[in-house]
mmCIF file of C-alpha atoms (C1' of nucleotides) and ligand atoms in Angstrom:
data_model
loop_
_atom_site.group_PDB
_atom_site.id
_atom_site.type_symbol
_atom_site.label_atom_id
_atom_site.label_comp_id
_atom_site.label_asym_id
_atom_site.label_seq_id
_atom_site.Cartn_x
_atom_site.Cartn_y
_atom_site.Cartn_z
ATOM 1 C CA MET O 1 21.709 24.295 -18.144
ATOM 2 C CA GLN O 2 21.958 27.627 -16.456
ATOM 3 C CA GLN O 3 20.338 29.226 -19.505
ATOM 4 C CA ARG O 4 17.516 26.672 -19.525
ATOM 5 C CA LEU O 5 16.805 27.206 -15.846
ATOM 6 C CA ALA O 6 16.957 30.945 -16.236
ATOM 7 C CA ALA O 7 14.764 30.870 -19.280
ATOM 8 C CA ALA O 8 12.211 28.849 -17.258
ATOM 9 C CA GLY O 9 12.377 31.382 -14.510
ATOM 10 C CA LEU O 10 14.183 29.222 -11.998
ATOM 11 C CA ARG O 11 17.437 30.249 -10.206
ATOM 12 C CA ALA O 12 20.292 28.096 -11.472
ATOM 13 C CA THR O 13 21.418 26.465 -8.253
ATOM 14 C CA HIS O 14 24.025 23.641 -8.179
ATOM 15 C CA GLN O 15 21.365 21.120 -7.239
ATOM 16 C CA ARG O 16 18.941 22.089 -9.951
ATOM 17 C CA ILE O 17 21.622 21.893 -12.592
ATOM 18 C CA LEU O 18 22.614 18.505 -11.342
ATOM 19 C CA ILE O 19 19.043 17.213 -11.307
ATOM 20 C CA LEU O 20 18.313 18.575 -14.722
ATOM 21 C CA GLU O 21 21.516 17.078 -16.125
ATOM 22 C CA SER O 22 20.734 13.672 -14.477
ATOM 23 C CA LEU O 23 17.286 13.697 -15.936
ATOM 24 C CA LEU O 24 18.632 14.396 -19.460
ATOM 25 C CA VAL O 25 21.335 11.693 -19.231
ATOM 26 C CA LEU O 26 19.060 8.958 -17.917
ATOM 27 C CA PRO O 27 17.442 6.875 -20.725
ATOM 28 C CA GLY O 28 13.753 6.145 -20.821
ATOM 29 C CA HIS O 29 11.453 7.454 -18.213
ATOM 30 C CA PRO O 30 13.164 7.463 -14.859
ATOM 31 C CA THR O 31 11.600 7.718 -11.439
ATOM 32 C CA ALA O 32 12.511 10.367 -8.854
ATOM 33 C CA GLU O 33 14.499 7.598 -7.052
ATOM 34 C CA GLN O 34 16.494 6.867 -10.237
ATOM 35 C CA VAL O 35 17.208 10.453 -10.751
ATOM 36 C CA HIS O 36 18.336 10.713 -7.129
ATOM 37 C CA ARG O 37 20.728 7.731 -7.672
ATOM 38 C CA GLN O 38 22.122 9.533 -10.746
ATOM 39 C CA VAL O 39 22.539 12.725 -8.884
ATOM 40 C CA MET O 40 24.239 10.951 -5.927
ATOM 41 C CA ALA O 41 26.871 9.466 -8.229
ATOM 42 C CA ASN O 42 28.081 13.044 -8.657
ATOM 43 C CA THR O 43 27.175 14.789 -5.443
ATOM 44 C CA PRO O 44 26.215 12.486 -2.645
ATOM 45 C CA THR O 45 24.747 15.151 -0.387
ATOM 46 C CA VAL O 46 21.550 15.955 -2.409
ATOM 47 C CA SER O 47 18.518 14.744 -0.604
ATOM 48 C CA LEU O 48 15.672 12.759 -2.131
ATOM 49 C CA GLY O 49 13.224 15.366 -0.984
ATOM 50 C CA THR O 50 15.080 17.959 -2.915
ATOM 51 C CA VAL O 51 14.856 15.784 -6.053
ATOM 52 C CA TYR O 52 11.087 15.397 -5.639
ATOM 53 C CA LYS O 53 10.564 19.139 -5.082
ATOM 54 C CA THR O 54 12.781 20.078 -7.873
ATOM 55 C CA LEU O 55 11.154 17.697 -10.445
ATOM 56 C CA ASP O 56 7.863 19.087 -9.323
ATOM 57 C CA SER O 57 9.001 22.579 -10.067
ATOM 58 C CA PHE O 58 10.519 21.490 -13.375
ATOM 59 C CA VAL O 59 7.054 20.044 -14.397
ATOM 60 C CA GLU O 60 5.439 23.270 -13.377
ATOM 61 C CA VAL O 61 7.684 25.412 -15.556
ATOM 62 C CA GLY O 62 7.676 22.864 -18.376
ATOM 63 C CA LEU O 63 11.233 21.613 -18.226
ATOM 64 C CA THR O 64 9.970 18.085 -17.950
ATOM 65 C CA LYS O 65 6.728 16.145 -18.071
ATOM 66 C CA ARG O 66 5.214 13.302 -16.068
ATOM 67 C CA VAL O 67 4.521 10.066 -17.994
ATOM 68 C CA ALA O 68 0.940 8.950 -17.804
ATOM 69 C CA SER O 69 0.513 5.291 -16.781
ATOM 70 C CA ALA O 70 -2.398 3.172 -15.710
ATOM 71 C CA ASP O 71 -0.832 0.928 -13.073
ATOM 72 C CA ALA O 72 2.134 2.932 -11.984
ATOM 73 C CA GLN O 73 3.085 2.659 -8.278
ATOM 74 C CA CYS O 74 5.348 5.599 -8.701
ATOM 75 C CA ARG O 75 5.741 8.542 -11.039
ATOM 76 C CA ARG O 76 7.986 8.607 -14.067
ATOM 77 C CA TYR O 77 9.468 11.665 -15.678
ATOM 78 C CA ASP O 78 10.110 12.433 -19.365
ATOM 79 C CA SER O 79 12.907 14.849 -20.182
ATOM 80 C CA ASP O 80 11.519 14.927 -23.803
ATOM 81 C CA CYS O 81 8.927 17.711 -23.648
ATOM 82 C CA SER O 82 8.109 17.610 -27.329
ATOM 83 C CA GLU O 83 4.788 16.012 -28.191
ATOM 84 C CA HIS O 84 5.249 12.303 -28.694
ATOM 85 C CA HIS O 85 3.515 8.988 -28.062
ATOM 86 C CA HIS O 86 4.219 5.880 -25.958
ATOM 87 C CA LEU O 87 4.111 2.201 -26.355
ATOM 88 C CA TYR O 88 3.167 0.377 -23.235
ATOM 89 C CA CYS O 89 4.421 -3.292 -23.185
ATOM 90 C CA THR O 90 2.001 -5.259 -21.201
ATOM 91 C CA ASP O 91 4.568 -8.036 -20.620
ATOM 92 C CA THR O 92 7.678 -6.074 -19.546
ATOM 93 C CA LYS O 93 5.831 -2.943 -18.393
ATOM 94 C CA GLU O 94 8.292 -0.946 -20.424
ATOM 95 C CA ILE O 95 7.230 2.494 -21.697
ATOM 96 C CA ILE O 96 8.783 3.059 -25.058
ATOM 97 C CA ASP O 97 8.904 6.487 -26.878
ATOM 98 C CA TYR O 98 7.190 6.627 -30.133
ATOM 99 C CA CYS O 99 7.576 9.590 -32.396
ATOM 100 C CA ASN O 100 5.781 9.898 -35.721
ATOM 101 C CA PRO O 101 5.108 13.325 -37.260
ATOM 102 C CA GLN O 102 2.674 11.856 -39.755
ATOM 103 C CA LEU O 103 0.542 10.527 -36.966
ATOM 104 C CA ASP O 104 0.696 13.942 -35.213
ATOM 105 C CA ALA O 105 -0.516 15.589 -38.446
ATOM 106 C CA LEU O 106 -3.335 13.038 -38.775
ATOM 107 C CA ILE O 107 -4.637 13.621 -35.298
ATOM 108 C CA ARG O 108 -4.205 17.378 -35.496
ATOM 109 C CA ASP O 109 -6.111 17.521 -38.819
ATOM 110 C CA PHE O 110 -8.842 15.396 -37.417
ATOM 111 C CA PHE O 111 -9.528 17.763 -34.587
ATOM 112 C CA ALA O 112 -8.969 20.801 -36.703
ATOM 113 C CA LYS O 113 -11.932 19.861 -38.833
ATOM 114 C CA GLN O 114 -14.165 18.287 -36.300
ATOM 115 C CA GLY O 115 -13.597 19.952 -33.032
ATOM 116 C CA LEU O 116 -14.499 18.965 -29.527
ATOM 117 C CA GLU O 117 -17.529 19.991 -27.604
ATOM 118 C CA ASN O 118 -16.769 22.246 -24.711
ATOM 119 C CA PHE O 119 -13.115 21.415 -24.749
ATOM 120 C CA GLN O 120 -10.080 23.219 -26.006
ATOM 121 C CA PRO O 121 -7.305 20.646 -26.674
ATOM 122 C CA HIS O 122 -3.691 21.646 -26.129
ATOM 123 C CA SER O 123 -1.829 18.453 -26.750
ATOM 124 C CA PHE O 124 -2.339 14.854 -27.859
ATOM 125 C CA SER O 125 -0.626 11.678 -26.834
ATOM 126 C CA LEU O 126 -1.503 8.288 -28.051
ATOM 127 C CA HIS O 127 -1.072 5.385 -25.684
ATOM 128 C CA ILE O 128 -0.440 2.172 -27.516
ATOM 129 C CA ALA O 129 -0.780 -0.951 -25.349
ATOM 130 C CA GLY O 130 0.656 -4.190 -26.699
ATOM 131 C CA THR O 131 3.581 -6.468 -26.600
ATOM 132 C CA ARG O 132 7.127 -6.183 -27.738
ATOM 133 C CA VAL O 133 8.196 -8.754 -30.350
ATOM 134 C CA SER O 134 11.484 -10.306 -31.226
ATOM 135 C CA MET P 1 -23.894 -9.620 -12.136
ATOM 136 C CA GLN P 2 -23.482 -13.267 -11.225
ATOM 137 C CA GLN P 3 -23.325 -14.062 -14.839
ATOM 138 C CA ARG P 4 -20.651 -11.506 -15.541
ATOM 139 C CA LEU P 5 -18.541 -12.682 -12.707
ATOM 140 C CA ALA P 6 -19.027 -16.366 -13.626
ATOM 141 C CA ALA P 7 -18.182 -15.649 -17.267
ATOM 142 C CA ALA P 8 -14.969 -13.934 -16.063
ATOM 143 C CA GLY P 9 -14.126 -16.982 -14.028
ATOM 144 C CA LEU P 10 -14.700 -15.510 -10.623
ATOM 145 C CA ARG P 11 -17.075 -16.873 -7.945
ATOM 146 C CA ALA P 12 -20.081 -14.631 -7.492
ATOM 147 C CA THR P 13 -19.707 -13.698 -3.835
ATOM 148 C CA HIS P 14 -21.878 -11.087 -2.127
ATOM 149 C CA GLN P 15 -19.020 -8.659 -1.866
ATOM 150 C CA ARG P 16 -17.890 -9.008 -5.550
ATOM 151 C CA ILE P 17 -21.397 -8.430 -6.776
ATOM 152 C CA LEU P 18 -21.676 -5.315 -4.582
ATOM 153 C CA ILE P 19 -18.393 -4.008 -5.706
ATOM 154 C CA LEU P 20 -19.110 -4.538 -9.415
ATOM 155 C CA GLU P 21 -22.528 -2.909 -9.019
ATOM 156 C CA SER P 22 -20.962 0.050 -7.229
ATOM 157 C CA LEU P 23 -18.369 0.502 -9.880
ATOM 158 C CA LEU P 24 -20.990 0.408 -12.582
ATOM 159 C CA VAL P 25 -23.261 2.923 -10.823
ATOM 160 C CA LEU P 26 -20.593 5.434 -9.986
ATOM 161 C CA PRO P 27 -20.069 8.112 -12.686
ATOM 162 C CA GLY P 28 -16.686 8.969 -14.213
ATOM 163 C CA HIS P 29 -13.568 7.301 -13.000
ATOM 164 C CA PRO P 30 -13.862 6.477 -9.355
ATOM 165 C CA THR P 31 -11.040 5.639 -6.920
ATOM 166 C CA ALA P 32 -10.987 2.461 -4.759
ATOM 167 C CA GLU P 33 -11.975 4.752 -1.847
ATOM 168 C CA GLN P 34 -14.992 6.080 -3.776
ATOM 169 C CA VAL P 35 -16.015 2.540 -4.665
ATOM 170 C CA HIS P 36 -15.683 1.612 -1.017
ATOM 171 C CA ARG P 37 -17.896 4.419 0.152
ATOM 172 C CA GLN P 38 -20.536 3.373 -2.413
ATOM 173 C CA VAL P 39 -20.288 -0.184 -1.243
ATOM 174 C CA MET P 40 -20.591 0.898 2.396
ATOM 175 C CA ALA P 41 -23.877 2.680 1.668
ATOM 176 C CA ASN P 42 -25.318 -0.698 1.103
ATOM 177 C CA THR P 43 -23.302 -3.008 3.257
ATOM 178 C CA PRO P 44 -21.102 -1.310 5.829
ATOM 179 C CA THR P 45 -19.031 -4.398 6.661
ATOM 180 C CA VAL P 46 -17.010 -4.645 3.445
ATOM 181 C CA SER P 47 -13.404 -3.745 4.044
ATOM 182 C CA LEU P 48 -11.402 -1.328 2.024
ATOM 183 C CA GLY P 49 -8.735 -4.000 1.591
ATOM 184 C CA THR P 50 -11.349 -6.240 -0.070
ATOM 185 C CA VAL P 51 -12.176 -3.454 -2.452
ATOM 186 C CA TYR P 52 -8.620 -3.053 -3.507
ATOM 187 C CA LYS P 53 -8.117 -6.826 -3.951
ATOM 188 C CA THR P 54 -11.337 -7.199 -5.805
ATOM 189 C CA LEU P 55 -10.745 -4.288 -8.119
ATOM 190 C CA ASP P 56 -7.340 -5.734 -8.871
ATOM 191 C CA SER P 57 -8.842 -9.104 -9.769
ATOM 192 C CA PHE P 58 -11.523 -7.322 -11.894
ATOM 193 C CA VAL P 59 -8.706 -5.683 -13.861
ATOM 194 C CA GLU P 60 -6.984 -9.020 -14.252
ATOM 195 C CA VAL P 61 -10.005 -10.656 -15.790
ATOM 196 C CA GLY P 62 -10.924 -7.650 -17.817
ATOM 197 C CA LEU P 63 -14.141 -6.598 -15.889
ATOM 198 C CA THR P 64 -12.647 -3.142 -15.432
ATOM 199 C CA LYS P 65 -9.618 -1.031 -16.484
ATOM 200 C CA ARG P 66 -7.313 1.326 -14.763
ATOM 201 C CA VAL P 67 -7.264 4.878 -16.093
ATOM 202 C CA ALA P 68 -3.873 6.139 -17.033
ATOM 203 C CA SER P 69 -2.921 9.541 -15.635
ATOM 204 C CA ALA P 70 0.244 11.601 -15.443
ATOM 205 C CA ASP P 71 -0.036 13.164 -11.954
ATOM 206 C CA ALA P 72 -2.452 10.839 -10.207
ATOM 207 C CA GLN P 73 -1.732 10.243 -6.519
ATOM 208 C CA CYS P 74 -4.197 7.377 -6.564
ATOM 209 C CA ARG P 75 -5.590 4.937 -9.070
ATOM 210 C CA ARG P 76 -8.819 5.484 -10.907
ATOM 211 C CA TYR P 77 -10.987 2.752 -12.393
ATOM 212 C CA ASP P 78 -13.095 2.760 -15.498
ATOM 213 C CA SER P 79 -16.077 0.445 -15.679
ATOM 214 C CA ASP P 80 -16.240 1.085 -19.461
ATOM 215 C CA CYS P 81 -13.920 -1.514 -20.892
ATOM 216 C CA SER P 82 -14.604 -0.675 -24.550
ATOM 217 C CA GLU P 83 -11.837 1.171 -26.305
ATOM 218 C CA HIS P 84 -12.329 4.926 -25.877
ATOM 219 C CA HIS P 85 -10.341 8.055 -25.246
ATOM 220 C CA HIS P 86 -9.978 10.613 -22.418
ATOM 221 C CA LEU P 87 -9.964 14.347 -22.137
ATOM 222 C CA TYR P 88 -7.709 15.655 -19.356
ATOM 223 C CA CYS P 89 -8.661 19.040 -18.091
ATOM 224 C CA THR P 90 -5.532 20.767 -16.795
ATOM 225 C CA ASP P 91 -7.554 23.239 -14.796
ATOM 226 C CA THR P 92 -10.057 20.941 -12.989
ATOM 227 C CA LYS P 93 -8.083 17.657 -13.255
ATOM 228 C CA GLU P 94 -11.258 16.029 -14.474
ATOM 229 C CA ILE P 95 -10.937 13.039 -16.752
ATOM 230 C CA ILE P 96 -13.734 12.978 -19.309
ATOM 231 C CA ASP P 97 -14.641 10.104 -21.505
ATOM 232 C CA TYR P 98 -14.435 10.712 -25.212
ATOM 233 C CA CYS P 99 -15.744 8.169 -27.651
ATOM 234 C CA ASN P 100 -15.463 8.586 -31.419
ATOM 235 C CA PRO P 101 -15.593 5.572 -33.749
ATOM 236 C CA GLN P 102 -14.319 7.713 -36.642
ATOM 237 C CA LEU P 103 -11.174 8.432 -34.682
ATOM 238 C CA ASP P 104 -10.753 4.835 -33.762
ATOM 239 C CA ALA P 105 -11.052 3.844 -37.463
ATOM 240 C CA LEU P 106 -8.572 6.499 -38.363
ATOM 241 C CA ILE P 107 -5.943 5.264 -35.915
ATOM 242 C CA ARG P 108 -6.569 1.597 -36.688
ATOM 243 C CA ASP P 109 -6.195 2.186 -40.381
ATOM 244 C CA PHE P 110 -2.984 4.252 -39.870
ATOM 245 C CA PHE P 111 -1.334 1.365 -37.963
ATOM 246 C CA ALA P 112 -2.769 -1.310 -40.277
ATOM 247 C CA LYS P 113 -0.876 0.225 -43.193
ATOM 248 C CA GLN P 114 2.221 1.358 -41.515
ATOM 249 C CA GLY P 115 2.890 -1.033 -38.620
ATOM 250 C CA LEU P 116 5.203 -0.587 -35.711
ATOM 251 C CA GLU P 117 8.747 -1.962 -35.466
ATOM 252 C CA ASN P 118 9.049 -4.764 -32.931
ATOM 253 C CA PHE P 119 5.733 -4.075 -31.345
ATOM 254 C CA GLN P 120 2.327 -5.702 -31.661
ATOM 255 C CA PRO P 121 -0.304 -3.239 -30.709
ATOM 256 C CA HIS P 122 -3.494 -4.409 -28.942
ATOM 257 C CA SER P 123 -5.278 -1.180 -28.055
ATOM 258 C CA PHE P 124 -5.099 2.527 -28.591
ATOM 259 C CA SER P 125 -6.130 5.304 -26.334
ATOM 260 C CA LEU P 126 -5.688 9.003 -27.126
ATOM 261 C CA HIS P 127 -4.952 11.328 -24.218
ATOM 262 C CA ILE P 128 -6.200 14.811 -25.028
ATOM 263 C CA ALA P 129 -4.889 17.387 -22.589
ATOM 264 C CA GLY P 130 -6.588 20.805 -22.556
ATOM 265 C CA THR P 131 -9.131 22.927 -20.822
ATOM 266 C CA ARG P 132 -12.872 22.743 -20.474
ATOM 267 C CA VAL P 133 -14.774 25.689 -21.903
ATOM 268 C CA SER P 134 -18.101 27.173 -21.056
ATOM 269 C "C1'" DC I 1 26.558 45.582 6.278
ATOM 270 C "C1'" DT I 2 21.692 44.357 7.217
ATOM 271 C "C1'" DT I 3 17.492 42.742 5.764
ATOM 272 C "C1'" DT I 4 14.706 40.006 3.098
ATOM 273 C "C1'" DT I 5 13.753 36.166 0.310
ATOM 274 C "C1'" DG I 6 14.690 31.834 -1.791
ATOM 275 C "C1'" DT I 7 16.556 27.202 -1.401
ATOM 276 C "C1'" DG I 8 18.057 22.814 0.574
ATOM 277 C "C1'" DG I 9 18.614 18.959 4.155
ATOM 278 C "C1'" DA I 10 16.833 15.936 7.673
ATOM 279 C "C1'" DG I 11 13.481 13.562 9.171
ATOM 280 C "C1'" DA I 12 8.602 13.175 10.436
ATOM 281 C "C1'" DA I 13 4.111 12.675 8.580
ATOM 282 C "C1'" DT I 14 0.661 11.349 5.226
ATOM 283 C "C1'" DC I 15 -1.662 8.517 2.259
ATOM 284 C "C1'" DA I 16 -2.508 4.909 -1.123
ATOM 285 C "C1'" DT I 17 -1.751 0.322 -1.554
ATOM 286 C "C1'" DT I 18 -0.270 -4.288 -0.248
ATOM 287 C "C1'" DC I 19 0.552 -8.030 3.038
ATOM 288 C "C1'" DT I 20 -0.247 -11.102 6.976
ATOM 289 C "C1'" DT I 21 -3.004 -13.732 9.544
ATOM 290 C "C1'" DA I 22 -6.816 -15.842 11.305
ATOM 291 C "C1'" DC I 23 -11.546 -16.558 10.702
ATOM 292 C "C1'" DC I 24 -15.464 -17.690 7.835
ATOM 293 C "C1'" DT I 25 -18.234 -19.768 4.029
ATOM 294 C "C1'" DG I 26 -19.665 -22.563 0.423
ATOM 295 C "C1'" DT I 27 -18.782 -26.966 -1.797
ATOM 296 C "C1'" DG I 28 -18.334 -31.656 -2.518
ATOM 297 C "C1'" DA I 29 -17.081 -36.209 -0.472
ATOM 298 C "C1'" DC I 30 -18.427 -39.553 2.345
ATOM 299 C "C1'" DG E 1 -26.024 -35.033 8.419
ATOM 300 C "C1'" DT E 2 -20.333 -34.537 9.489
ATOM 301 C "C1'" DC E 3 -15.994 -33.641 7.591
ATOM 302 C "C1'" DA E 4 -12.238 -31.660 4.955
ATOM 303 C "C1'" DC E 5 -10.813 -28.383 1.865
ATOM 304 C "C1'" DA E 6 -10.246 -24.216 -1.003
ATOM 305 C "C1'" DG E 7 -11.158 -19.901 -1.642
ATOM 306 C "C1'" DG E 8 -12.654 -15.483 0.240
ATOM 307 C "C1'" DT E 9 -12.736 -11.835 3.701
ATOM 308 C "C1'" DA E 10 -11.867 -8.518 7.763
ATOM 309 C "C1'" DA E 11 -8.740 -6.281 10.561
ATOM 310 C "C1'" DG E 12 -4.822 -4.215 11.150
ATOM 311 C "C1'" DA E 13 0.124 -3.919 10.356
ATOM 312 C "C1'" DA E 14 3.558 -2.935 7.035
ATOM 313 C "C1'" DT E 15 5.417 -0.751 2.959
ATOM 314 C "C1'" DG E 16 6.799 2.647 -0.059
ATOM 315 C "C1'" DA E 17 6.154 6.865 -2.654
ATOM 316 C "C1'" DT E 18 5.443 11.494 -1.846
ATOM 317 C "C1'" DT E 19 4.790 15.687 0.885
ATOM 318 C "C1'" DC E 20 5.427 18.593 4.724
ATOM 319 C "C1'" DT E 21 7.812 20.930 8.579
ATOM 320 C "C1'" DC E 22 11.288 23.260 10.426
ATOM 321 C "C1'" DC E 23 15.617 25.086 10.621
ATOM 322 C "C1'" DA E 24 19.993 26.457 8.573
ATOM 323 C "C1'" DC E 25 22.149 28.568 4.900
ATOM 324 C "C1'" DA E 26 22.896 31.391 0.606
ATOM 325 C "C1'" DA E 27 21.833 34.738 -2.446
ATOM 326 C "C1'" DA E 28 19.777 39.083 -3.683
ATOM 327 C "C1'" DA E 29 18.241 43.605 -2.428
ATOM 328 C "C1'" DG E 30 18.595 47.776 -0.165
HETATM 329 MN MN1 MN Q 201 17.850 7.376 -2.603
HETATM 330 MN MN1 MN Q 202 -13.272 4.012 3.432
HETATM 331 ZN ZN1 ZN Q 203 8.495 9.729 -23.641
HETATM 332 ZN ZN1 ZN Q 204 -13.227 6.222 -19.441
#
DNA sequence: CTTTTGTGGAGAATCATTCTTACCTGTGAC
DNA sequence: GTCACAGGTAAGAATGATTCTCCACAAAAG
């Protein structure tokens, strides 16, 4: 953890290490509140404000990403910073990770050939809305 | 407008017609607040709460969509309900429409052949993050 | 050791969104 | 026409996520 924080240019404080560990250990796409609960299980003195501020700085330096969502009432964070896609279940509101290098290649090739007007793309993420089955 | 509302199963009240017209006339991906301002220009008695509730019911019946975004502090609405994609400018925070039937076909074909495990997709939307150029 | 700078905690403040409640409006029955 | 009823709306309060302010503390620098 210390190394990751240092590499990102952040001082490795106790709180930051805890918050980063909590983020990594939580499955799915946790909210700041969920990260806070996880942090509190270990050290009950860390404040929710610190979790918010720290997650923001993590996003800024690329240690985590925010998950895009259409109807979210609160932000969700993704500890997986590699390019991947998401399945949005319209029934359960779950956001499920979807990783497919073939798809990545397909999209990259598409835009390599036929570029965008007045726009330099940096990353692609496909949002697949639908329903979970059996 | 009346017909659209009726077809969607909503009574065509004065306020709903106004809100739908305002949504259609506003460029880009307006917030509820922006829709409210547009509505107020015509009829200054419509309340912001009504705009929120009405936009929600429009989303429910498919007259509009919410735009997914990672760091939004408020919801944005899209009067264009056809499947299309979005460019997210990380500099200006603009969300720009991107429509490309070839891309749609590519994605549809990809998932037609090689389906998803335990998930029935209904719609696809590609989020392209990057920066606007000249 | 002293100064400077960064970081964190507590709680207030802000802002988008939702809820409550009472009033109004259109509709159909009679 | 009157009446009853259902749905829709305005106003403002309430909620809840997020941000800010301010002060104490810790860590680095000199
Ligand atoms: Mn908490
Ligand atoms: Mn307003
Ligand atoms: Zn993810
Ligand atoms: Zn759009």
